[in-house]
PDB file of C-alpha atoms in Angstrom:
ATOM      1  CA  ASN A 476    -124.344 -12.252 -71.902  1.00 73.00           C
ATOM      2  CA  ALA A 477    -122.561 -15.083 -70.068  1.00 80.00           C
ATOM      3  CA  GLY A 478    -119.453 -13.063 -69.135  1.00 93.00           C
ATOM      4  CA  VAL A 479    -116.477 -15.326 -68.472  1.00 96.00           C
ATOM      5  CA  THR A 480    -117.055 -19.077 -68.571  1.00 97.00           C
ATOM      6  CA  GLN A 481    -114.666 -21.904 -67.734  1.00 98.00           C
ATOM      7  CA  THR A 482    -114.713 -25.594 -68.548  1.00 97.00           C
ATOM      8  CA  PRO A 483    -114.502 -28.032 -66.917  1.00 97.00           C
ATOM      9  CA  LYS A 484    -115.682 -27.094 -63.402  1.00 97.00           C
ATOM     10  CA  PHE A 485    -113.904 -30.026 -61.755  1.00 97.00           C
ATOM     11  CA  ARG A 486    -111.188 -32.433 -62.840  1.00 96.00           C
ATOM     12  CA  VAL A 487    -109.084 -35.130 -61.228  1.00 97.00           C
ATOM     13  CA  LEU A 488    -105.812 -36.116 -62.894  1.00 97.00           C
ATOM     14  CA  LYS A 489    -103.074 -38.597 -62.153  1.00 97.00           C
ATOM     15  CA  THR A 490     -99.482 -37.417 -61.989  1.00 97.00           C
ATOM     16  CA  GLY A 491     -98.051 -37.128 -65.481  1.00 97.00           C
ATOM     17  CA  GLN A 492    -101.379 -36.759 -67.300  1.00 97.00           C
ATOM     18  CA  SER A 493    -102.102 -33.746 -69.448  1.00 96.00           C
ATOM     19  CA  MET A 494    -105.168 -31.585 -69.794  1.00 96.00           C
ATOM     20  CA  THR A 495    -106.415 -28.272 -71.156  1.00 97.00           C
ATOM     21  CA  LEU A 496    -108.620 -25.765 -69.371  1.00 98.00           C
ATOM     22  CA  LEU A 497    -110.798 -23.576 -71.549  1.00 97.00           C
ATOM     23  CA  CYS A 498    -111.782 -19.990 -70.832  1.00 98.00           C
ATOM     24  CA  ALA A 499    -114.276 -18.103 -72.974  1.00 98.00           C
ATOM     25  CA  GLN A 500    -115.516 -14.520 -72.719  1.00 96.00           C
ATOM     26  CA  ASP A 501    -118.232 -12.735 -74.639  1.00 94.00           C
ATOM     27  CA  MET A 502    -117.421  -9.167 -73.564  1.00 87.00           C
ATOM     28  CA  ASN A 503    -115.023  -8.478 -76.444  1.00 86.00           C
ATOM     29  CA  HIS A 504    -112.191  -7.944 -73.956  1.00 89.00           C
ATOM     30  CA  GLU A 505    -108.684  -7.631 -75.339  1.00 88.00           C
ATOM     31  CA  TYR A 506    -106.870  -8.915 -72.248  1.00 90.00           C
ATOM     32  CA  MET A 507    -107.233 -12.323 -70.652  1.00 94.00           C
ATOM     33  CA  TYR A 508    -105.520 -13.901 -67.634  1.00 95.00           C
ATOM     34  CA  TRP A 509    -105.059 -17.203 -65.861  1.00 97.00           C
ATOM     35  CA  TYR A 510    -104.665 -17.309 -62.061  1.00 98.00           C
ATOM     36  CA  ARG A 511    -104.362 -20.036 -59.501  1.00 98.00           C
ATOM     37  CA  GLN A 512    -105.721 -19.756 -55.977  1.00 97.00           C
ATOM     38  CA  ASP A 513    -104.292 -21.804 -53.128  1.00 96.00           C
ATOM     39  CA  PRO A 514    -105.169 -21.682 -49.417  1.00 90.00           C
ATOM     40  CA  GLY A 515    -103.136 -19.017 -47.643  1.00 85.00           C
ATOM     41  CA  MET A 516    -101.502 -17.841 -50.901  1.00 86.00           C
ATOM     42  CA  GLY A 517    -104.026 -15.556 -52.553  1.00 88.00           C
ATOM     43  CA  LEU A 518    -104.511 -15.326 -56.299  1.00 96.00           C
ATOM     44  CA  ARG A 519    -101.332 -15.641 -58.352  1.00 96.00           C
ATOM     45  CA  LEU A 520    -100.970 -14.843 -62.042  1.00 96.00           C
ATOM     46  CA  ILE A 521     -99.854 -17.745 -64.243  1.00 97.00           C
ATOM     47  CA  HIS A 522     -99.972 -16.332 -67.791  1.00 96.00           C
ATOM     48  CA  TYR A 523    -101.780 -13.550 -69.533  1.00 94.00           C
ATOM     49  CA  SER A 524    -102.573 -12.315 -73.038  1.00 93.00           C
ATOM     50  CA  VAL A 525    -102.940  -8.778 -74.351  1.00 88.00           C
ATOM     51  CA  GLY A 526    -104.553  -9.846 -77.589  1.00 90.00           C
ATOM     52  CA  GLU A 527    -105.225 -12.608 -80.072  1.00 93.00           C
ATOM     53  CA  GLY A 528    -102.058 -14.515 -80.834  1.00 93.00           C
ATOM     54  CA  THR A 529    -100.072 -13.071 -77.913  1.00 93.00           C
ATOM     55  CA  THR A 530     -99.162 -14.555 -74.521  1.00 95.00           C
ATOM     56  CA  ALA A 531     -96.825 -13.614 -71.673  1.00 94.00           C
ATOM     57  CA  LYS A 532     -95.600 -15.121 -68.410  1.00 94.00           C
ATOM     58  CA  GLY A 533     -96.953 -14.127 -65.048  1.00 93.00           C
ATOM     59  CA  GLU A 534     -95.715 -14.825 -61.541  1.00 92.00           C
ATOM     60  CA  VAL A 535     -95.921 -18.659 -61.581  1.00 95.00           C
ATOM     61  CA  PRO A 536     -95.696 -19.879 -65.216  1.00 96.00           C
ATOM     62  CA  ASP A 537     -93.621 -23.060 -64.796  1.00 96.00           C
ATOM     63  CA  GLY A 538     -95.419 -26.247 -65.810  1.00 96.00           C
ATOM     64  CA  TYR A 539     -98.124 -24.421 -67.776  1.00 97.00           C
ATOM     65  CA  ASN A 540     -98.575 -23.351 -71.373  1.00 97.00           C
ATOM     66  CA  VAL A 541    -101.225 -21.116 -72.895  1.00 97.00           C
ATOM     67  CA  SER A 542    -102.649 -20.232 -76.270  1.00 97.00           C
ATOM     68  CA  ARG A 543    -104.884 -17.437 -77.525  1.00 97.00           C
ATOM     69  CA  LEU A 544    -105.874 -18.410 -81.057  1.00 94.00           C
ATOM     70  CA  LYS A 545    -109.179 -16.535 -80.905  1.00 95.00           C
ATOM     71  CA  LYS A 546    -109.904 -13.277 -79.115  1.00 95.00           C
ATOM     72  CA  GLN A 547    -112.694 -14.793 -77.051  1.00 96.00           C
ATOM     73  CA  ASN A 548    -110.814 -17.925 -75.908  1.00 97.00           C
ATOM     74  CA  PHE A 549    -107.769 -18.476 -73.691  1.00 98.00           C
ATOM     75  CA  LEU A 550    -106.504 -22.012 -73.125  1.00 98.00           C
ATOM     76  CA  LEU A 551    -104.362 -23.192 -70.208  1.00 98.00           C
ATOM     77  CA  GLY A 552    -102.489 -26.447 -70.686  1.00 97.00           C
ATOM     78  CA  LEU A 553    -100.753 -28.766 -68.268  1.00 96.00           C
ATOM     79  CA  GLU A 554     -98.416 -31.054 -70.197  1.00 92.00           C
ATOM     80  CA  SER A 555     -97.417 -33.332 -67.311  1.00 96.00           C
ATOM     81  CA  ALA A 556     -99.495 -32.683 -64.210  1.00 96.00           C
ATOM     82  CA  ALA A 557     -97.877 -32.698 -60.767  1.00 97.00           C
ATOM     83  CA  PRO A 558     -99.505 -32.781 -57.304  1.00 97.00           C
ATOM     84  CA  SER A 559     -98.193 -29.224 -56.745  1.00 96.00           C
ATOM     85  CA  GLN A 560    -100.608 -28.097 -59.469  1.00 97.00           C
ATOM     86  CA  THR A 561    -103.613 -29.089 -57.379  1.00 97.00           C
ATOM     87  CA  SER A 562    -105.432 -25.786 -57.085  1.00 97.00           C
ATOM     88  CA  VAL A 563    -108.424 -23.741 -58.148  1.00 98.00           C
ATOM     89  CA  TYR A 564    -107.837 -22.026 -61.480  1.00 98.00           C
ATOM     90  CA  PHE A 565    -109.536 -18.780 -62.429  1.00 98.00           C
ATOM     91  CA  CYS A 566    -109.676 -17.031 -65.754  1.00 98.00           C
ATOM     92  CA  ALA A 567    -110.301 -13.305 -66.030  1.00 96.00           C
ATOM     93  CA  SER A 568    -110.651 -10.740 -68.788  1.00 93.00           C
ATOM     94  CA  SER A 569    -110.554  -6.973 -69.126  1.00 89.00           C
ATOM     95  CA  TYR A 570    -110.401  -4.037 -71.481  1.00 82.00           C
ATOM     96  CA  PRO A 571    -107.018  -2.346 -71.766  1.00 73.00           C
ATOM     97  CA  ARG A 572    -106.545   1.255 -70.844  1.00 64.00           C
ATOM     98  CA  GLY A 573    -105.053   1.786 -74.240  1.00 55.00           C
ATOM     99  CA  SER A 574    -101.383   1.589 -73.390  1.00 48.00           C
ATOM    100  CA  GLY A 575    -100.858  -1.614 -75.342  1.00 48.00           C
ATOM    101  CA  ARG A 576     -99.486  -3.205 -72.180  1.00 45.00           C
ATOM    102  CA  MET A 577    -101.297  -5.234 -69.541  1.00 45.00           C
ATOM    103  CA  GLY A 578    -103.982  -2.699 -68.880  1.00 44.00           C
ATOM    104  CA  THR A 579    -105.475  -1.267 -65.730  1.00 52.00           C
ATOM    105  CA  ASP A 580    -109.167  -1.730 -66.202  1.00 70.00           C
ATOM    106  CA  THR A 581    -111.293  -3.989 -64.082  1.00 83.00           C
ATOM    107  CA  GLN A 582    -110.748  -7.722 -64.449  1.00 89.00           C
ATOM    108  CA  TYR A 583    -113.869  -9.899 -64.520  1.00 92.00           C
ATOM    109  CA  PHE A 584    -113.482 -13.446 -63.311  1.00 96.00           C
ATOM    110  CA  GLY A 585    -114.940 -16.777 -64.309  1.00 97.00           C
ATOM    111  CA  PRO A 586    -116.381 -19.332 -61.853  1.00 97.00           C
ATOM    112  CA  GLY A 587    -113.187 -21.378 -61.594  1.00 97.00           C
ATOM    113  CA  THR A 588    -111.960 -24.924 -62.231  1.00 97.00           C
ATOM    114  CA  ARG A 589    -111.063 -27.111 -59.271  1.00 97.00           C
ATOM    115  CA  LEU A 590    -108.190 -29.406 -60.273  1.00 98.00           C
ATOM    116  CA  THR A 591    -106.849 -32.242 -58.177  1.00 97.00           C
ATOM    117  CA  VAL A 592    -103.681 -34.071 -59.195  1.00 97.00           C
ATOM    118  CA  LEU A 593    -103.158 -37.399 -57.456  1.00 96.00           C
TER     119      LEU A 593
ATOM    120  CA  GLU B 693     -91.921  -5.502 -55.438  1.00 84.00           C
ATOM    121  CA  ASP B 694     -95.613  -4.678 -55.055  1.00 88.00           C
ATOM    122  CA  GLN B 695     -97.186  -6.094 -51.891  1.00 92.00           C
ATOM    123  CA  VAL B 696    -100.663  -6.234 -50.381  1.00 96.00           C
ATOM    124  CA  THR B 697    -101.483  -7.161 -46.785  1.00 97.00           C
ATOM    125  CA  GLN B 698    -105.061  -7.576 -45.643  1.00 98.00           C
ATOM    126  CA  SER B 699    -106.220  -7.585 -42.039  1.00 97.00           C
ATOM    127  CA  PRO B 700    -107.751  -9.168 -40.181  1.00 97.00           C
ATOM    128  CA  GLU B 701    -107.574 -12.624 -41.764  1.00 97.00           C
ATOM    129  CA  ALA B 702    -111.041 -13.369 -40.415  1.00 97.00           C
ATOM    130  CA  LEU B 703    -113.756 -11.226 -38.857  1.00 98.00           C
ATOM    131  CA  ARG B 704    -116.938 -12.327 -37.198  1.00 98.00           C
ATOM    132  CA  LEU B 705    -119.714  -9.751 -36.697  1.00 98.00           C
ATOM    133  CA  GLN B 706    -123.243  -9.722 -35.422  1.00 98.00           C
ATOM    134  CA  GLU B 707    -125.891  -8.520 -37.830  1.00 98.00           C
ATOM    135  CA  GLY B 708    -125.969  -4.731 -37.659  1.00 97.00           C
ATOM    136  CA  GLU B 709    -122.476  -4.433 -36.139  1.00 97.00           C
ATOM    137  CA  SER B 710    -120.479  -2.091 -38.381  1.00 98.00           C
ATOM    138  CA  SER B 711    -116.745  -2.598 -38.928  1.00 98.00           C
ATOM    139  CA  SER B 712    -113.869  -2.072 -41.368  1.00 98.00           C
ATOM    140  CA  LEU B 713    -111.481  -4.273 -43.306  1.00 98.00           C
ATOM    141  CA  ASN B 714    -107.958  -3.055 -43.966  1.00 98.00           C
ATOM    142  CA  CYS B 715    -105.762  -3.362 -47.070  1.00 98.00           C
ATOM    143  CA  SER B 716    -102.213  -2.055 -46.686  1.00 98.00           C
ATOM    144  CA  TYR B 717    -100.104  -1.836 -49.804  1.00 97.00           C
ATOM    145  CA  THR B 718     -96.706  -0.906 -51.180  1.00 94.00           C
ATOM    146  CA  VAL B 719     -96.578  -0.253 -54.890  1.00 90.00           C
ATOM    147  CA  SER B 720     -94.460   1.699 -57.328  1.00 86.00           C
ATOM    148  CA  GLY B 721     -96.833   4.085 -59.025  1.00 86.00           C
ATOM    149  CA  LEU B 722    -100.378   3.085 -58.081  1.00 88.00           C
ATOM    150  CA  ARG B 723    -102.605   2.785 -61.126  1.00 86.00           C
ATOM    151  CA  GLY B 724    -105.571   1.265 -59.329  1.00 89.00           C
ATOM    152  CA  LEU B 725    -106.723  -0.488 -56.153  1.00 94.00           C
ATOM    153  CA  PHE B 726    -109.469  -3.061 -56.544  1.00 94.00           C
ATOM    154  CA  TRP B 727    -111.881  -4.675 -54.096  1.00 97.00           C
ATOM    155  CA  TYR B 728    -113.549  -7.985 -54.886  1.00 97.00           C
ATOM    156  CA  ARG B 729    -116.007 -10.202 -53.045  1.00 98.00           C
ATOM    157  CA  GLN B 730    -115.627 -13.985 -53.264  1.00 97.00           C
ATOM    158  CA  ASP B 731    -118.251 -16.477 -52.142  1.00 97.00           C
ATOM    159  CA  PRO B 732    -117.265 -20.106 -51.436  1.00 95.00           C
ATOM    160  CA  GLY B 733    -116.808 -22.073 -54.652  1.00 94.00           C
ATOM    161  CA  LYS B 734    -117.246 -18.981 -56.835  1.00 96.00           C
ATOM    162  CA  GLY B 735    -115.002 -16.603 -58.712  1.00 97.00           C
ATOM    163  CA  PRO B 736    -114.166 -13.118 -57.392  1.00 97.00           C
ATOM    164  CA  GLU B 737    -116.904 -10.556 -58.020  1.00 96.00           C
ATOM    165  CA  PHE B 738    -115.837  -6.984 -58.702  1.00 93.00           C
ATOM    166  CA  LEU B 739    -116.877  -4.351 -56.161  1.00 94.00           C
ATOM    167  CA  PHE B 740    -114.822  -1.149 -56.523  1.00 91.00           C
ATOM    168  CA  THR B 741    -111.832   0.450 -58.223  1.00 90.00           C
ATOM    169  CA  LEU B 742    -110.060   3.370 -56.525  1.00 92.00           C
ATOM    170  CA  TYR B 743    -107.456   5.369 -58.423  1.00 88.00           C
ATOM    171  CA  SER B 744    -106.104   8.093 -56.135  1.00 89.00           C
ATOM    172  CA  ALA B 745    -105.743   8.971 -52.454  1.00 94.00           C
ATOM    173  CA  GLY B 746    -108.873  10.552 -51.037  1.00 96.00           C
ATOM    174  CA  GLU B 747    -111.199   8.742 -53.384  1.00 95.00           C
ATOM    175  CA  GLU B 748    -114.269   7.020 -51.931  1.00 97.00           C
ATOM    176  CA  LYS B 749    -116.870   4.744 -53.489  1.00 95.00           C
ATOM    177  CA  GLU B 750    -120.081   3.290 -52.079  1.00 96.00           C
ATOM    178  CA  LYS B 751    -122.354   0.414 -52.914  1.00 94.00           C
ATOM    179  CA  GLU B 752    -125.248  -0.478 -50.632  1.00 95.00           C
ATOM    180  CA  ARG B 753    -123.722  -1.193 -47.191  1.00 97.00           C
ATOM    181  CA  LEU B 754    -120.129  -1.048 -48.460  1.00 98.00           C
ATOM    182  CA  LYS B 755    -117.854   1.969 -48.697  1.00 98.00           C
ATOM    183  CA  ALA B 756    -114.264   1.853 -49.912  1.00 98.00           C
ATOM    184  CA  THR B 757    -111.710   4.550 -49.123  1.00 98.00           C
ATOM    185  CA  LEU B 758    -108.099   5.055 -50.202  1.00 97.00           C
ATOM    186  CA  THR B 759    -105.025   6.715 -48.733  1.00 96.00           C
ATOM    187  CA  LYS B 760    -101.440   6.642 -50.002  1.00 93.00           C
ATOM    188  CA  LYS B 761    -100.667   3.546 -47.934  1.00 95.00           C
ATOM    189  CA  GLU B 762    -103.932   1.716 -47.332  1.00 97.00           C
ATOM    190  CA  SER B 763    -107.537   1.188 -48.243  1.00 98.00           C
ATOM    191  CA  PHE B 764    -110.478   0.457 -45.994  1.00 98.00           C
ATOM    192  CA  LEU B 765    -113.663  -1.368 -46.796  1.00 98.00           C
ATOM    193  CA  HIS B 766    -116.279  -0.119 -44.361  1.00 98.00           C
ATOM    194  CA  ILE B 767    -119.320  -2.299 -43.799  1.00 98.00           C
ATOM    195  CA  THR B 768    -122.301  -0.509 -42.271  1.00 98.00           C
ATOM    196  CA  ALA B 769    -125.026  -2.519 -40.537  1.00 98.00           C
ATOM    197  CA  PRO B 770    -123.993  -5.797 -42.196  1.00 97.00           C
ATOM    198  CA  LYS B 771    -126.432  -8.570 -42.969  1.00 98.00           C
ATOM    199  CA  PRO B 772    -125.755 -12.327 -43.094  1.00 97.00           C
ATOM    200  CA  GLU B 773    -125.694 -12.149 -46.907  1.00 97.00           C
ATOM    201  CA  ASP B 774    -122.593  -9.951 -46.661  1.00 98.00           C
ATOM    202  CA  SER B 775    -120.674 -12.997 -45.419  1.00 98.00           C
ATOM    203  CA  ALA B 776    -117.884 -13.704 -47.922  1.00 98.00           C
ATOM    204  CA  THR B 777    -114.150 -13.340 -48.419  1.00 97.00           C
ATOM    205  CA  TYR B 778    -113.161  -9.827 -49.468  1.00 98.00           C
ATOM    206  CA  LEU B 779    -110.083  -9.504 -51.675  1.00 98.00           C
ATOM    207  CA  CYS B 780    -107.947  -6.426 -52.251  1.00 97.00           C
ATOM    208  CA  ALA B 781    -105.597  -6.035 -55.230  1.00 96.00           C
ATOM    209  CA  VAL B 782    -103.298  -3.319 -56.514  1.00 94.00           C
ATOM    210  CA  GLN B 783    -101.926  -2.513 -59.938  1.00 89.00           C
ATOM    211  CA  GLY B 784     -98.744  -0.482 -60.089  1.00 84.00           C
ATOM    212  CA  GLY B 785     -95.955   0.304 -62.465  1.00 73.00           C
ATOM    213  CA  SER B 786     -95.449  -3.329 -63.430  1.00 67.00           C
ATOM    214  CA  GLU B 787     -99.117  -3.384 -64.431  1.00 65.00           C
ATOM    215  CA  LYS B 788     -99.635  -6.828 -62.935  1.00 80.00           C
ATOM    216  CA  LEU B 789    -102.484  -7.203 -60.458  1.00 88.00           C
ATOM    217  CA  VAL B 790    -101.185  -8.232 -57.022  1.00 93.00           C
ATOM    218  CA  PHE B 791    -103.745  -9.692 -54.631  1.00 96.00           C
ATOM    219  CA  GLY B 792    -103.848  -9.886 -50.858  1.00 97.00           C
ATOM    220  CA  LYS B 793    -104.821 -13.109 -49.123  1.00 96.00           C
ATOM    221  CA  GLY B 794    -108.275 -11.812 -48.268  1.00 97.00           C
ATOM    222  CA  THR B 795    -110.414 -11.245 -45.190  1.00 98.00           C
ATOM    223  CA  LYS B 796    -113.083 -13.829 -44.449  1.00 97.00           C
ATOM    224  CA  LEU B 797    -116.150 -12.047 -43.079  1.00 98.00           C
ATOM    225  CA  THR B 798    -118.890 -13.898 -41.228  1.00 98.00           C
ATOM    226  CA  VAL B 799    -122.042 -12.050 -40.215  1.00 98.00           C
ATOM    227  CA  ASN B 800    -124.208 -13.870 -37.720  1.00 97.00           C
ATOM    228  CA  PRO B 801    -127.972 -13.242 -37.565  1.00 96.00           C
TER     229      PRO B 801
END
C-alpha cells in the first residue's frame, strides 16, 4: 500500500514551458486535492476533485488546469509556467463524509514535487 | 472567511522540556480541526482530528485539545525526533481545509 505518490519529485522549467504533475493514490479515496506550499504562506488549495470526471477550483487556481480521468489519478497541468509558480506542490486524498461535497475526513498527503521556474 | 493563526512561529526546546503549540481559529461552523506533522522535504503527516470543543486526543508524547476558539498541541518530555513543523488546519462551512503557517519545533538533545 503506497498511499499517495507524486511524480516527478523535482523539476526545473523555463518560463513559458508546460508540464504535468501526476498524483496517484491506492486507497480508493473519492476526493483528491492539489496544494502549493510557499515559505510564509502555508498550504493553499489549487484545485480539487470529488470524484472521477469532476474538478473544482480552490483558493489559487489561476495558471493551472487539472483532470481526473481515473479515480486513482489526479493530474495538475501548467500550460505556460511563470516564475510565480515556483513552489512545492502537494497532492492529497480523502474519503468523503457522504455529503457529496468536499468532505470532512482526513486528507492524506503525498511526498511533494519541488518545481522551479526560471 | 475561515482563518487559522499558529503561534509561536518557531519554538526551541531542550529534550524533556514540555511545552504547548497554539492554533487559534475563526470558522463558520467547525466540522473538524486537524493537526499534521511535516518533516523537511516531506509531505504533511496526519496526527489528529478534533471535532468538538472539549475533545482531546493523545499519541505518544503529543496531546491535542480543542476549545471553541483555539486548539493546543501539548508536547510532554519531547525528544529530538519530535523536531518538525506542526501544521494546524480547520474545515468549516465552506468545507475547504484552511491551513495555518505552522510552528517549527526544534528539540535539542
